[in-house]
Short mmCIF file of C-alpha atoms in Angstrom, two decimals:
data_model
loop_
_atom_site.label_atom_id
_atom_site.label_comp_id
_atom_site.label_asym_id
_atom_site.label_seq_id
_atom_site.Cartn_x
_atom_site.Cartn_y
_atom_site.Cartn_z
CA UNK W 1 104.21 96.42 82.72
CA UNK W 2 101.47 95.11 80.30
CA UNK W 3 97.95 94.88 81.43
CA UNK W 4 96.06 94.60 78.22
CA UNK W 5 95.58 91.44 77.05
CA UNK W 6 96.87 90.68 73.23
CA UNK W 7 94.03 88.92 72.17
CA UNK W 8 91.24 91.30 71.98
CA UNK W 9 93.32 93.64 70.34
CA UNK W 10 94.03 90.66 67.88
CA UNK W 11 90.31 91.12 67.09
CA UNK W 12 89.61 94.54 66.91
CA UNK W 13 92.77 94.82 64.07
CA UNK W 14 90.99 91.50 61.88
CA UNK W 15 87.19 93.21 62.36
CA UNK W 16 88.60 96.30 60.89
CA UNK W 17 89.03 94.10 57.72
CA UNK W 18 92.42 92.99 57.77
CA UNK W 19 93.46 89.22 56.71
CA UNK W 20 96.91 88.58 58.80
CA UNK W 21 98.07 90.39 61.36
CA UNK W 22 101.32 90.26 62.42
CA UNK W 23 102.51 89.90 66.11
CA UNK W 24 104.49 92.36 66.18
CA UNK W 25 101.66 94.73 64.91
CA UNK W 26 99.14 93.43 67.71
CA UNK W 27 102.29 94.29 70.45
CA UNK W 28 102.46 97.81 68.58
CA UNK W 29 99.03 98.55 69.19
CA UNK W 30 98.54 96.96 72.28
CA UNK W 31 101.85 98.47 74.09
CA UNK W 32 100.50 102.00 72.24
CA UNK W 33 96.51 101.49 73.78
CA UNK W 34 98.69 100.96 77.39
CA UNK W 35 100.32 104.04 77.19
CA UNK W 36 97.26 105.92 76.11
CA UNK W 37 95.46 104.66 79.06
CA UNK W 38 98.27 105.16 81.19
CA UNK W 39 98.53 109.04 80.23
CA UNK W 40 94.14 109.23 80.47
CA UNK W 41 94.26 107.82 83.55
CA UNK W 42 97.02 109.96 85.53
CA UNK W 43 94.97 112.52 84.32
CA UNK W 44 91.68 111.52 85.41
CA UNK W 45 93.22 110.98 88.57
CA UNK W 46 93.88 114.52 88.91
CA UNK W 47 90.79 115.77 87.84
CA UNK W 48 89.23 113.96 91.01
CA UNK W 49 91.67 115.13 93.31
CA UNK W 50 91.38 118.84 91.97
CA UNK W 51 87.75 118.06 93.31
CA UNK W 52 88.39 116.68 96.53
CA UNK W 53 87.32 113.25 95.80
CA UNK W 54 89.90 109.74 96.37
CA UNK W 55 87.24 108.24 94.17
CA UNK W 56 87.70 108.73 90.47
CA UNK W 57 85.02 109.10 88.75
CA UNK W 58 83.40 108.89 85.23
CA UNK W 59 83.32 112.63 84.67
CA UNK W 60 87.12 112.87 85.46
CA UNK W 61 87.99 109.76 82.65
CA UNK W 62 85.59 112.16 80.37
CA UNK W 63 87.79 115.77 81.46
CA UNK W 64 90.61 114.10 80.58
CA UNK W 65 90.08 114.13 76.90
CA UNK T 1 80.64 95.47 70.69
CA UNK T 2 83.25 95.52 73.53
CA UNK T 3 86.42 93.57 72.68
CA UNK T 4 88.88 94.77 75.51
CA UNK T 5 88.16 93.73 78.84
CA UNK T 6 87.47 96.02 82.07
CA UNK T 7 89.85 94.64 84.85
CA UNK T 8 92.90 95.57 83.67
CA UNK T 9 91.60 98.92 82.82
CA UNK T 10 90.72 99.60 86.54
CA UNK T 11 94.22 98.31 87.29
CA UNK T 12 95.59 100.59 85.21
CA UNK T 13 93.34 103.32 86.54
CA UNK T 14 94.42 102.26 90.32
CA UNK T 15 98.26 101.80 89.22
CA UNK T 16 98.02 105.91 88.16
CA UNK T 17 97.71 106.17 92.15
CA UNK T 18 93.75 106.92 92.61
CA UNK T 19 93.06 104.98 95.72
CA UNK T 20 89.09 104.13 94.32
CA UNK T 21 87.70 103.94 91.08
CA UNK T 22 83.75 104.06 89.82
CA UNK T 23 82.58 101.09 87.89
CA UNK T 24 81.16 104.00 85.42
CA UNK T 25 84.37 105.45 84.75
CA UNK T 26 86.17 101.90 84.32
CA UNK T 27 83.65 101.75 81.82
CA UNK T 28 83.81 104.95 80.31
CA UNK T 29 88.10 105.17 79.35
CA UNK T 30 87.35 100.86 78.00
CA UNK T 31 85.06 102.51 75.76
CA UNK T 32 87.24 105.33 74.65
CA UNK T 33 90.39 102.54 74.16
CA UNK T 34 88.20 100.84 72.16
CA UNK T 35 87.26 103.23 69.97
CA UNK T 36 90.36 104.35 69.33
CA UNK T 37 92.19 100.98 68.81
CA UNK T 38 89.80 100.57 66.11
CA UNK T 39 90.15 103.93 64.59
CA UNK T 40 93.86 102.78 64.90
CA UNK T 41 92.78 99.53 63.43
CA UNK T 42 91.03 100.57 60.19
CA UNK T 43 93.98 102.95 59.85
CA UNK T 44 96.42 100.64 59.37
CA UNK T 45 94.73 98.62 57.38
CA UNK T 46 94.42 100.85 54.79
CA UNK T 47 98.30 101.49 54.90
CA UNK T 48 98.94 97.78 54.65
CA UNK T 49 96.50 97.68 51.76
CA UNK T 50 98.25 100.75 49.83
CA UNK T 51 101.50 98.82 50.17
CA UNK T 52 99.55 95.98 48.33
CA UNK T 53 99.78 93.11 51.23
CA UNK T 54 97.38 91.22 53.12
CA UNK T 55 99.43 91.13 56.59
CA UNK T 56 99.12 94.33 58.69
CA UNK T 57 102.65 94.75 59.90
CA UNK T 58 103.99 97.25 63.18
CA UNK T 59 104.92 99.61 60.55
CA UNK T 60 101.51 100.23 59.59
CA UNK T 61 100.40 100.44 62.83
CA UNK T 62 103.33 102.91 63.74
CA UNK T 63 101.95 104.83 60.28
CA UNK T 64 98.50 105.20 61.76
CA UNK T 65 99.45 107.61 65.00
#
């Protein structure tokens, strides 16, 4: 299930320089960004609970690099 | 300058099964997507702009990973 929005990635792809972009591109990247954060954050997640904590926190988003 | 917004980043953070989430961290992985959307971004540009077109397409998105 999609939780990024289409639209700013719309404008991320035309400030990198780009004239047209197609929609299909913009779904690409967006439904390729969601996975990323999907895979960062189940990480994170246990990076905090390795430490104990229910709260995740900005040095387990960081670990999870 | 922050294109992707931080409430469905949280959600995705939450969705991963963390029960709470810092604002810092929520922070932290938009910053990271962002950076690397654009890295993405620029990347596929130049693909589109090897092939000689104006339009970037999925398959120079898919070309950037």
């Amino acid at each position: 299930m999609a939780e990024l929005p289409l639209a700013p990635v719309k404008r991320i792809i035309k400030q990198s320089g780009a004239s047209r972009v197609s929609a299909e591109a913009v779904q690409e990247l967006r439904d390729e960004l969601e996975e990323y954060a999907e895979d960062r954050a189940r990480e994170a997640k246990e990076y905090a609970q390795h430490a104990s904590r229910t709260t995740v926190q900005e040095s387990d988003v960081k670990a999870s690099r």
